[in-house]
Coordinates of C-alpha atoms in Angstrom, one line a residue:
Chain A
M1 CA -2.5 -9.0 -21.5
T2 CA -4.2 -7.5 -24.6
F3 CA -6.9 -5.0 -24.3
K4 CA -9.3 -3.6 -26.8
P5 CA -9.8 0.1 -26.2
A6 CA -13.4 1.4 -25.9
D7 CA -12.5 4.5 -27.8
P8 CA -10.6 4.3 -31.2
N9 CA -9.2 7.7 -30.6
F10 CA -7.8 6.8 -27.2
A11 CA -4.2 7.7 -28.0
E12 CA -5.1 11.2 -29.1
R13 CA -7.4 11.6 -26.0
V14 CA -4.6 10.5 -23.7
R15 CA -2.0 12.8 -25.3
D16 CA -4.4 15.7 -25.2
S17 CA -5.1 15.2 -21.5
F18 CA -1.4 14.7 -20.7
S19 CA -0.5 18.0 -22.5
R20 CA -2.9 19.8 -20.1
Q21 CA -1.1 18.6 -17.0
A22 CA 1.0 21.7 -16.1
F23 CA 2.9 19.7 -13.5
M24 CA 4.1 17.1 -16.1
R25 CA 5.4 20.1 -18.2
Y26 CA 7.1 21.6 -15.1
L27 CA 8.9 18.2 -14.6
D28 CA 9.7 18.3 -18.4
A29 CA 8.1 14.9 -18.6
S30 CA 7.1 13.5 -22.0
L31 CA 4.5 10.9 -22.8
T32 CA 6.5 8.6 -25.2
I33 CA 4.3 5.5 -25.7
I34 CA 0.6 5.0 -25.4
E35 CA -0.9 1.6 -26.2
P36 CA -4.1 -0.1 -25.0
G37 CA -3.4 -0.7 -21.3
Y38 CA 0.1 0.6 -21.4
C39 CA 1.8 4.0 -21.1
E40 CA 5.4 5.2 -20.9
I41 CA 6.6 8.5 -19.7
R42 CA 10.2 9.9 -19.7
M43 CA 11.7 12.6 -17.6
P44 CA 15.3 13.9 -18.3
Y45 CA 17.6 14.6 -15.3
R46 CA 17.7 18.2 -14.1
P47 CA 19.1 19.6 -10.9
E48 CA 15.7 21.0 -9.9
L49 CA 14.3 17.5 -9.6
T50 CA 16.8 16.1 -7.0
Q51 CA 16.8 15.2 -3.4
Q52 CA 19.7 16.0 -1.0
H53 CA 22.2 13.6 -2.6
G54 CA 21.7 14.8 -6.2
F55 CA 19.5 11.9 -7.4
F56 CA 16.0 12.1 -8.8
H57 CA 13.7 12.9 -5.8
A58 CA 11.3 10.0 -5.2
G59 CA 8.5 12.5 -5.5
T60 CA 9.3 13.2 -9.1
T61 CA 9.6 9.5 -9.9
A62 CA 6.4 8.5 -8.1
A63 CA 4.6 11.3 -9.9
I64 CA 5.5 10.0 -13.4
V65 CA 4.8 6.4 -12.4
D66 CA 1.3 7.5 -11.2
S67 CA 0.8 9.4 -14.4
A68 CA 1.9 6.4 -16.5
C69 CA -0.6 4.1 -14.7
G70 CA -3.4 6.7 -14.8
Y71 CA -3.0 7.2 -18.6
A72 CA -2.6 3.5 -19.3
S73 CA -6.0 3.2 -17.6
F74 CA -7.5 6.3 -19.2
G75 CA -6.7 4.9 -22.6
L76 CA -9.1 2.0 -21.9
M77 CA -12.0 4.2 -20.8
P78 CA -14.9 5.4 -22.9
A79 CA -14.5 8.8 -24.7
D80 CA -16.8 10.6 -22.3
A81 CA -15.1 9.5 -19.0
S82 CA -12.5 11.1 -16.7
V83 CA -9.8 9.3 -14.8
L84 CA -9.0 9.5 -11.1
T85 CA -6.2 7.9 -9.1
V86 CA -7.8 6.3 -6.0
E87 CA -4.6 5.2 -4.4
Y88 CA -1.2 3.8 -5.0
K89 CA 1.7 2.2 -3.2
V90 CA 5.3 2.6 -4.3
N91 CA 8.4 0.7 -3.2
L92 CA 11.6 2.6 -3.7
L93 CA 14.1 -0.1 -4.7
A94 CA 17.2 1.9 -5.7
P95 CA 18.3 5.6 -5.7
G96 CA 17.0 7.6 -8.6
R97 CA 20.3 7.6 -10.6
G98 CA 20.4 8.3 -14.3
E99 CA 20.2 10.7 -17.2
V100 CA 16.6 9.9 -17.7
M101 CA 13.9 8.3 -15.6
V102 CA 11.4 6.2 -17.5
A103 CA 8.1 5.2 -16.0
R104 CA 5.9 2.4 -17.4
G105 CA 2.3 1.7 -16.4
H106 CA 0.5 -1.6 -17.2
V107 CA -3.1 -2.3 -16.6
I108 CA -3.4 -5.7 -14.9
R109 CA -7.1 -5.7 -14.3
N110 CA -9.5 -3.8 -16.6
G111 CA -12.7 -3.5 -14.6
R112 CA -15.4 -1.2 -15.7
T113 CA -15.3 1.1 -12.6
L114 CA -11.8 0.3 -11.3
K115 CA -8.6 -0.5 -13.2
I116 CA -5.6 -2.0 -11.3
C117 CA -2.1 -1.2 -12.6
R118 CA 1.4 -2.3 -12.0
G119 CA 3.9 0.5 -12.5
Q120 CA 7.7 0.6 -12.7
A121 CA 10.3 3.3 -13.1
F122 CA 13.8 2.8 -14.3
G123 CA 16.8 5.1 -14.1
V124 CA 18.7 5.0 -17.4
T125 CA 22.5 5.4 -17.5
N126 CA 24.3 4.9 -20.8
G127 CA 21.2 3.0 -22.1
A128 CA 21.2 0.6 -19.2
E129 CA 18.1 0.5 -17.0
T130 CA 17.9 0.1 -13.3
L131 CA 14.6 -0.6 -11.6
C132 CA 14.1 2.2 -9.1
V133 CA 10.4 2.1 -8.3
E134 CA 7.7 -0.6 -8.3
S135 CA 4.1 0.4 -7.8
L136 CA 0.6 -1.1 -7.5
S137 CA -2.3 1.3 -8.0
T138 CA -6.1 1.6 -8.2
I139 CA -7.5 3.9 -10.9
M140 CA -11.2 4.9 -11.2
T141 CA -13.3 5.7 -14.2
L142 CA -15.6 8.7 -13.8
A143 CA -18.3 7.8 -16.3
G144 CA -20.0 10.6 -18.1
R145 CA -17.6 13.4 -17.1
E146 CA -15.5 14.2 -20.1
D147 CA -11.9 15.1 -19.2
R148 CA -11.8 18.4 -21.2
Chain B
M1 CA 2.8 9.7 21.2
T2 CA 5.8 11.5 22.7
F3 CA 9.3 10.8 21.4
K4 CA 12.6 11.8 22.8
P5 CA 15.0 12.7 20.0
A6 CA 18.4 10.9 19.9
D7 CA 20.0 14.1 18.8
P8 CA 19.4 17.4 20.6
N9 CA 20.1 19.3 17.4
F10 CA 17.5 17.3 15.4
A11 CA 15.6 20.4 14.3
E12 CA 18.6 22.1 12.8
R13 CA 19.7 18.9 11.1
V14 CA 16.2 18.4 9.6
R15 CA 16.0 22.0 8.3
D16 CA 19.5 21.7 6.9
S17 CA 18.7 18.5 5.0
F18 CA 15.4 19.9 3.8
S19 CA 17.1 23.0 2.5
R20 CA 19.3 20.8 0.3
Q21 CA 16.4 19.1 -1.5
A22 CA 16.3 21.1 -4.7
F23 CA 12.9 19.5 -5.6
M24 CA 11.2 20.9 -2.5
R25 CA 12.5 24.4 -3.5
Y26 CA 11.3 23.8 -7.1
L27 CA 7.8 23.1 -5.5
D28 CA 8.3 26.2 -3.4
A29 CA 7.6 24.0 -0.3
S30 CA 8.6 25.2 3.2
L31 CA 9.2 23.1 6.3
T32 CA 7.0 25.0 8.8
I33 CA 7.1 22.7 11.9
I34 CA 9.6 20.2 13.1
E35 CA 9.0 18.4 16.5
P36 CA 10.1 15.0 17.7
G37 CA 8.2 12.5 15.5
Y38 CA 6.3 15.2 13.7
C39 CA 6.8 17.5 10.7
E40 CA 4.7 19.9 8.7
I41 CA 5.4 21.2 5.2
R42 CA 3.5 23.8 3.3
M43 CA 3.3 24.4 -0.5
P44 CA 1.4 27.5 -1.9
Y45 CA -0.7 27.0 -5.0
R46 CA 0.9 27.8 -8.3
P47 CA -0.3 27.0 -11.8
E48 CA 2.9 24.9 -12.5
L49 CA 1.8 22.4 -9.8
T50 CA -1.6 21.5 -11.3
Q51 CA -3.2 18.6 -13.1
Q52 CA -5.6 18.9 -16.0
H53 CA -8.4 20.4 -14.0
G54 CA -6.4 23.1 -12.3
F55 CA -6.0 21.5 -8.9
F56 CA -2.8 20.5 -7.1
H57 CA -1.4 17.5 -9.0
A58 CA -1.4 14.4 -6.8
G59 CA 2.3 14.0 -7.5
T60 CA 3.0 17.3 -5.8
T61 CA 0.9 16.5 -2.8
A62 CA 2.3 13.0 -2.4
A63 CA 5.8 14.4 -2.6
I64 CA 5.3 16.8 0.3
V65 CA 3.5 14.1 2.4
D66 CA 6.5 11.7 1.8
S67 CA 8.9 14.5 2.8
A68 CA 6.9 15.3 5.9
C69 CA 7.0 11.6 7.0
G70 CA 10.7 11.3 6.1
Y71 CA 11.7 14.3 8.1
A72 CA 9.4 13.4 11.0
S73 CA 11.4 10.2 11.1
F74 CA 14.8 11.7 10.4
G75 CA 14.4 14.0 13.4
L76 CA 14.3 10.9 15.7
M77 CA 17.5 9.4 14.2
P78 CA 21.0 9.7 15.6
A79 CA 23.1 12.6 14.2
D80 CA 25.2 10.3 12.1
A81 CA 22.4 8.6 10.2
S82 CA 20.7 9.2 6.8
V83 CA 17.1 8.6 6.0
L84 CA 15.5 6.6 3.2
T85 CA 11.9 6.1 2.3
V86 CA 11.3 2.4 1.8
E87 CA 7.8 2.6 0.6
Y88 CA 4.5 4.5 1.0
K89 CA 0.9 4.2 0.1
V90 CA -1.3 7.2 -0.5
N91 CA -5.1 7.4 -0.8
L92 CA -6.3 10.4 -2.6
L93 CA -9.5 11.4 -0.8
A94 CA -10.5 14.7 -2.4
P95 CA -9.3 16.9 -5.3
G96 CA -6.3 19.1 -4.4
R97 CA -8.2 22.3 -4.0
G98 CA -6.8 25.3 -2.0
E99 CA -4.5 28.2 -1.8
V100 CA -2.0 26.1 0.1
M101 CA -1.5 22.4 0.6
V102 CA -0.2 21.4 4.0
A103 CA 1.3 18.0 4.7
R104 CA 1.7 16.5 8.2
G105 CA 3.8 13.5 9.0
H106 CA 3.5 11.6 12.3
V107 CA 5.8 8.8 13.4
I108 CA 3.5 6.0 14.8
R109 CA 6.2 3.4 15.4
N110 CA 9.7 4.5 16.3
G111 CA 11.8 1.4 15.6
R112 CA 15.6 1.5 15.5
T113 CA 15.9 0.5 11.9
L114 CA 12.4 1.2 10.6
K115 CA 10.0 4.0 11.5
I116 CA 6.4 3.8 10.4
C117 CA 4.5 7.0 9.7
R118 CA 1.0 8.3 9.1
G119 CA 0.8 11.2 6.8
Q120 CA -2.0 13.5 5.8
A121 CA -2.3 16.5 3.4
F122 CA -5.0 19.1 3.6
G123 CA -6.0 21.7 1.1
V124 CA -6.5 25.1 2.8
T125 CA -9.2 27.4 1.5
N126 CA -9.9 30.6 3.5
G127 CA -8.3 28.9 6.5
A128 CA -10.6 25.8 6.3
E129 CA -8.7 22.5 5.8
T130 CA -10.0 19.6 3.7
L131 CA -8.3 16.2 4.0
C132 CA -7.0 15.4 0.5
V133 CA -4.4 12.6 1.1
E134 CA -4.0 9.9 3.7
S135 CA -0.7 7.9 3.7
L136 CA 1.0 5.1 5.5
S137 CA 4.8 4.7 5.0
T138 CA 7.9 2.9 6.0
I139 CA 11.1 4.9 6.6
M140 CA 14.6 3.4 7.1
T141 CA 17.5 4.6 9.2
L142 CA 20.8 4.3 7.4
A143 CA 23.1 4.2 10.5
G144 CA 26.6 5.6 10.2
R145 CA 26.0 7.5 6.9
E146 CA 25.7 11.1 7.7
D147 CA 23.2 13.0 5.5
R148 CA 25.7 15.8 4.5
Chain C
M1 CA -16.2 12.0 12.1
T2 CA -19.9 11.3 12.4
F3 CA -21.8 9.5 9.8
K4 CA -25.6 9.1 9.1
P5 CA -26.3 5.5 7.9
A6 CA -28.3 5.2 4.8
D7 CA -30.1 2.2 6.2
P8 CA -31.6 2.4 9.8
N9 CA -31.2 -1.4 10.1
F10 CA -27.5 -1.2 9.3
A11 CA -26.4 -2.9 12.5
E12 CA -28.6 -5.9 12.0
R13 CA -27.6 -6.2 8.3
V14 CA -23.9 -6.1 9.3
R15 CA -24.2 -8.7 12.0
D16 CA -26.2 -10.9 9.7
S17 CA -23.5 -10.7 7.0
F18 CA -20.7 -11.3 9.5
S19 CA -22.5 -14.4 10.8
R20 CA -22.4 -15.8 7.3
Q21 CA -18.6 -15.5 7.0
A22 CA -17.5 -19.1 7.8
F23 CA -13.9 -18.0 8.0
M24 CA -14.6 -15.5 10.8
R25 CA -16.2 -18.4 12.7
Y26 CA -13.2 -20.6 12.0
L27 CA -11.0 -17.9 13.5
D28 CA -13.5 -17.7 16.4
A29 CA -13.8 -14.0 15.8
S30 CA -16.8 -12.0 17.1
L31 CA -18.2 -8.7 15.9
T32 CA -18.3 -6.8 19.2
I33 CA -19.2 -3.2 18.1
I34 CA -20.9 -1.8 15.1
E35 CA -21.7 1.9 14.8
P36 CA -22.0 4.2 11.7
G37 CA -18.6 4.2 10.1
Y38 CA -17.0 2.1 12.9
C39 CA -16.7 -1.6 13.6
E40 CA -14.8 -3.7 16.2
I41 CA -13.9 -7.4 16.0
R42 CA -12.3 -9.5 18.7
M43 CA -10.4 -12.8 18.3
P44 CA -9.3 -14.8 21.3
Y45 CA -5.8 -16.4 21.3
R46 CA -5.7 -20.1 20.2
P47 CA -2.6 -22.2 19.2
E48 CA -4.2 -22.8 15.8
L49 CA -3.9 -19.1 14.9
T50 CA -0.1 -18.8 15.5
Q51 CA 3.1 -18.4 13.5
Q52 CA 6.3 -20.1 14.2
H53 CA 7.0 -18.1 17.4
G54 CA 3.7 -18.7 19.0
F55 CA 2.2 -15.3 18.3
F56 CA -1.0 -14.5 16.4
H57 CA -0.1 -15.1 12.7
A58 CA -0.2 -11.8 10.8
G59 CA -2.6 -13.4 8.4
T60 CA -5.2 -13.8 11.2
T61 CA -4.8 -10.2 12.4
A62 CA -4.9 -8.7 8.9
A63 CA -8.0 -10.8 8.2
I64 CA -10.0 -9.3 11.1
V65 CA -8.7 -5.8 10.4
D66 CA -9.9 -6.1 6.8
S67 CA -13.3 -7.4 8.1
A68 CA -13.6 -4.5 10.6
C69 CA -12.9 -2.0 7.8
G70 CA -15.3 -3.8 5.4
Y71 CA -18.1 -3.9 7.9
A72 CA -17.5 -0.3 9.1
S73 CA -18.1 0.6 5.4
F74 CA -20.9 -1.8 4.8
G75 CA -22.9 -0.3 7.6
L76 CA -23.0 3.0 5.7
M77 CA -24.2 1.5 2.5
P78 CA -27.8 1.3 1.3
A79 CA -29.8 -1.8 2.3
D80 CA -29.6 -3.3 -1.3
A81 CA -25.8 -3.1 -1.7
S82 CA -23.0 -5.5 -1.2
V83 CA -19.5 -4.8 0.0
L84 CA -16.2 -5.6 -1.7
T85 CA -12.6 -4.9 -0.4
V86 CA -10.7 -3.4 -3.4
E87 CA -7.3 -3.3 -1.7
Y88 CA -5.6 -2.8 1.6
K89 CA -2.1 -2.2 3.0
V90 CA -1.1 -3.3 6.4
N91 CA 2.0 -2.4 8.4
L92 CA 2.9 -4.9 11.1
L93 CA 4.2 -2.8 14.0
A94 CA 4.7 -5.4 16.8
P95 CA 4.4 -9.1 17.2
G96 CA 0.9 -10.4 17.7
R97 CA 1.2 -11.0 21.4
G98 CA -1.9 -11.2 23.7
E99 CA -4.9 -13.1 25.0
V100 CA -7.1 -11.4 22.5
M101 CA -6.5 -9.5 19.3
V102 CA -8.9 -6.6 18.7
A103 CA -9.4 -5.0 15.3
R104 CA -11.0 -1.6 14.8
G105 CA -12.1 -0.2 11.5
H106 CA -12.9 3.5 10.9
V107 CA -14.3 5.0 7.7
I108 CA -12.3 8.2 7.0
R109 CA -13.9 9.0 3.7
N110 CA -17.5 8.1 2.9
G111 CA -17.8 8.2 -0.8
R112 CA -20.8 6.8 -2.6
T113 CA -18.8 4.2 -4.6
L114 CA -15.7 4.0 -2.6
K115 CA -15.1 4.2 1.2
I116 CA -11.6 4.7 2.6
C117 CA -10.8 3.2 6.0
R118 CA -8.2 3.3 8.6
G119 CA -7.8 0.1 10.5
Q120 CA -5.9 -0.9 13.6
A121 CA -5.3 -4.1 15.6
F122 CA -4.2 -4.3 19.2
G123 CA -2.9 -7.3 21.1
V124 CA -4.5 -7.2 24.6
T125 CA -2.5 -8.5 27.6
N126 CA -4.0 -8.1 31.1
G127 CA -6.3 -5.4 29.7
A128 CA -3.4 -3.4 28.2
E129 CA -3.5 -2.8 24.4
T130 CA -0.4 -2.8 22.1
L131 CA -0.8 -1.6 18.5
C132 CA 0.2 -4.5 16.3
V133 CA -1.2 -3.5 12.9
E134 CA -2.0 -0.3 11.2
S135 CA -3.9 -0.4 7.9
L136 CA -5.3 1.8 5.1
S137 CA -7.9 0.3 2.8
T138 CA -10.3 1.0 -0.1
I139 CA -13.8 -0.6 0.1
M140 CA -16.3 -0.6 -2.7
T141 CA -20.1 -0.4 -2.7
L142 CA -21.8 -2.8 -5.1
A143 CA -25.1 -1.0 -5.6
G144 CA -28.2 -3.1 -6.3
R145 CA -26.7 -6.4 -5.3
E146 CA -28.0 -7.4 -1.9
D147 CA -25.5 -9.3 0.3
R148 CA -27.9 -12.2 1.1
Chain D
M1 CA 16.0 -12.7 -11.8
T2 CA 18.3 -15.3 -10.5
F3 CA 19.5 -15.4 -6.9
K4 CA 22.3 -17.3 -5.1
P5 CA 21.1 -18.4 -1.7
A6 CA 23.4 -17.5 1.2
D7 CA 22.6 -20.8 2.9
P8 CA 22.9 -24.0 0.8
N9 CA 20.3 -25.7 3.1
F10 CA 17.8 -22.9 2.4
A11 CA 15.0 -25.2 1.2
E12 CA 15.1 -27.4 4.3
R13 CA 15.2 -24.3 6.6
V14 CA 12.2 -22.8 4.8
R15 CA 10.2 -26.1 4.9
D16 CA 11.0 -26.5 8.6
S17 CA 9.9 -23.0 9.5
F18 CA 6.7 -23.4 7.4
S19 CA 5.9 -26.6 9.2
R20 CA 6.0 -24.8 12.5
Q21 CA 3.3 -22.2 11.5
A22 CA 0.2 -23.7 13.1
F23 CA -2.0 -21.3 11.2
M24 CA -0.8 -22.5 7.8
R25 CA -1.7 -26.1 9.0
Y26 CA -5.1 -24.8 10.2
L27 CA -5.7 -23.4 6.6
D28 CA -4.5 -26.8 5.3
A29 CA -1.9 -24.9 3.2
S30 CA 1.1 -26.7 1.8
L31 CA 4.5 -25.3 0.7
T32 CA 4.8 -26.8 -2.8
I33 CA 7.8 -25.1 -4.3
I34 CA 10.8 -23.3 -2.8
E35 CA 13.6 -22.0 -5.0
P36 CA 16.0 -19.1 -4.5
G37 CA 13.8 -16.0 -4.4
Y38 CA 10.6 -17.9 -5.2
C39 CA 8.0 -19.8 -3.1
E40 CA 4.6 -21.4 -4.0
I41 CA 1.9 -22.3 -1.5
R42 CA -1.3 -24.2 -2.2
M43 CA -4.5 -24.2 -0.2
P44 CA -7.4 -26.5 -1.1
Y45 CA -11.0 -25.2 -0.9
R46 CA -12.9 -25.9 2.3
P47 CA -16.2 -24.4 3.5
E48 CA -14.4 -23.1 6.6
L49 CA -12.3 -20.8 4.5
T50 CA -15.1 -18.9 2.9
Q51 CA -16.7 -15.4 3.0
Q52 CA -20.5 -14.8 2.8
H53 CA -20.8 -15.8 -0.8
G54 CA -19.0 -19.1 -0.6
F55 CA -15.6 -18.0 -2.1
F56 CA -12.2 -18.2 -0.5
H57 CA -12.2 -15.4 2.1
A58 CA -9.7 -12.7 1.1
G59 CA -8.1 -13.1 4.5
T60 CA -7.1 -16.7 3.7
T61 CA -5.7 -15.7 0.3
A62 CA -3.8 -12.7 1.6
A63 CA -2.4 -15.0 4.3
I64 CA -0.9 -17.5 1.9
V65 CA 0.4 -14.7 -0.4
D66 CA 2.2 -13.1 2.6
S67 CA 3.6 -16.5 3.6
A68 CA 4.8 -17.1 0.0
C69 CA 6.6 -13.8 -0.1
G70 CA 8.0 -14.2 3.4
Y71 CA 9.4 -17.6 2.6
A72 CA 10.7 -16.6 -0.9
S73 CA 12.7 -14.0 1.1
F74 CA 13.6 -16.2 4.0
G75 CA 15.2 -18.6 1.6
L76 CA 17.7 -15.9 0.6
M77 CA 18.7 -15.1 4.2
P78 CA 21.7 -16.4 6.1
A79 CA 21.2 -19.5 8.2
D80 CA 21.2 -17.6 11.5
A81 CA 18.5 -15.1 10.5
S82 CA 14.8 -14.8 11.1
V83 CA 12.2 -13.2 8.8
L84 CA 9.7 -10.5 9.5
T85 CA 7.0 -9.1 7.3
V86 CA 7.2 -5.3 7.6
E87 CA 4.2 -4.5 5.5
Y88 CA 2.2 -5.5 2.4
K89 CA -0.5 -4.2 0.1
V90 CA -2.9 -6.5 -1.6
N91 CA -5.3 -5.7 -4.5
L92 CA -8.2 -8.1 -4.7
L93 CA -8.8 -8.5 -8.5
A94 CA -11.4 -11.3 -8.6
P95 CA -13.5 -13.3 -6.2
G96 CA -11.7 -16.3 -4.7
R97 CA -13.3 -18.9 -6.8
G98 CA -11.7 -22.3 -7.3
E99 CA -10.9 -25.8 -6.0
V100 CA -7.5 -24.7 -4.9
M101 CA -5.9 -21.3 -4.3
V102 CA -2.2 -21.1 -5.2
A103 CA 0.0 -18.2 -4.0
R104 CA 3.4 -17.3 -5.6
G105 CA 5.9 -15.0 -4.0
H106 CA 8.8 -13.5 -6.0
V107 CA 11.7 -11.5 -4.6
I108 CA 12.2 -8.5 -6.9
R109 CA 14.9 -6.7 -4.8
N110 CA 17.2 -8.7 -2.6
G111 CA 18.6 -6.1 -0.2
R112 CA 20.6 -7.2 2.8
T113 CA 18.2 -5.8 5.4
L114 CA 15.0 -5.5 3.3
K115 CA 13.7 -7.7 0.5
I116 CA 10.9 -6.5 -1.7
C117 CA 8.5 -9.1 -3.1
R118 CA 5.7 -9.3 -5.7
G119 CA 3.1 -11.8 -4.8
Q120 CA 0.1 -13.2 -6.7
A121 CA -2.7 -15.7 -5.9
F122 CA -4.6 -17.6 -8.5
G123 CA -7.9 -19.5 -8.1
V124 CA -7.6 -22.8 -9.9
T125 CA -10.7 -24.3 -11.6
N126 CA -10.3 -27.4 -13.7
G127 CA -6.6 -26.6 -14.1
A128 CA -7.3 -23.0 -15.3
E129 CA -5.8 -20.2 -13.2
T130 CA -7.5 -16.9 -12.5
L131 CA -5.5 -14.0 -10.9
C132 CA -7.3 -13.2 -7.7
V133 CA -4.7 -11.2 -5.7
E134 CA -1.7 -9.1 -6.6
S135 CA 0.6 -7.9 -3.8
L136 CA 3.7 -5.8 -3.1
S137 CA 5.5 -6.4 0.2
T138 CA 8.5 -5.5 2.3
I139 CA 10.2 -8.3 4.2
M140 CA 13.0 -7.8 6.8
T141 CA 16.0 -9.9 7.7
L142 CA 16.5 -10.2 11.5
A143 CA 20.2 -11.0 11.5
G144 CA 21.6 -13.2 14.2
R145 CA 18.3 -14.4 15.5
E146 CA 17.8 -18.0 14.3
D147 CA 14.2 -18.9 13.5
R148 CA 14.1 -22.0 15.7

């Protein structure tokens, strides 16, 4: 799908909002790609992010998948809107193995009030990606409430 | 619902597994109650855990709700089993405001292979609780694979 | 939770809309209770509604759970609004056994644009109810678009 | 993804099970394609299948999406297994407009006990397809319990 962003400065607006999410910084997550209706976030492995078997904790992976979907959506919103995740579902398909976890969010329905996204997260080991999480989420535009 | 745990030492086993989740420690989350089919986890507010408006990031809240549901389920499993979250859905009902976020997981169906849980998270402000997250999840027993 | 309906004639409006859902009639489903934020729908057993083992097909049960949640929400909306299910998740907890399947929808968050509902369906055998389906759903108010 | 079916007669086994679902017949739904890890089901428009605005009722569409995912999974199971939908989430992306509704289920993770599926349903009008439903579901293999 191709989307035309409502705001020509969408990428800057998204990066600015992401940089204000203290929790993304605490996870050491970086926003690596932002395009209309698409966002990628990467999070390097650290022992602090693990569950009891030493893999990425599902909570860390789900958090960056949610952020990737939220920012994929936010990029399509008008400049004076905020973004709100209404709900999401994640299926955990494989243990969170890898040197990096990469999350990708895709808008699959670009409604005015609600945007629906498909998200995925892949564990990366020696450049090879394994699908760890598949998600489906609903994101809301809060019109007239600038994010700053 | 009342459940009879398969393992009399379930509480110790749950607390031991929780203590090995580095990410729960990184969130400064504590397991405060464990009963058969029920688990409570608390996470005090810290600026590191916030989104762009200064509230608990949904990723932190969803992570402790998932853990509460996972450990509510794990407590009902035999001593030689591991626990795996298959999937969960969260609805974010209110911003994550509060001095503490408390997550509660309840097993609503105690199948041998799959346990189904309802989870909730409440932001606590001056002792008053506001429902922030409602979840529904599927947790799997991995028989014969001890968690340690 | 107690809710104050925006429209005093909410019950009549709900029953009228339900009666225009041809598929509910095709399932022989009846709307048996409508209260602010709550709705109950009943569907008697018929061989046409079954899956390959002779139980209620999950598709029939999920359909009345969705309707119960939709109408629990619709009853809280202004008189000039329509209702739209945005999404739902169902967990199927037990086979759809029983003489009647009863679905109950409860609004758990009454937002202006979005209402969040918990739904359940119970198979009824000799008056005893077994929980078959648990759901969590998001329902949208379409303001200014009367349902008729 | 390509999958190797455990049972060479998987297509016959799937078609046979589908033909015993009275509710699919009641919807006048046909199983049109079955391949390893993939299933397509079609349902022609009929007034009996509609909601209050004359479109396919979401309950009918969700039912065939669930069936398509269930049978995509069932086709990958051993000959002596039964299939059970554990849970699914659907997002309703557009009204159920069309002469035919076509549902497609794809296995995205082929675990021994659990299979995870992506489902979609499209309303077909003059040969053009509109995405109406997107789903994500968890399907269970019941080993050693033949479906017949």
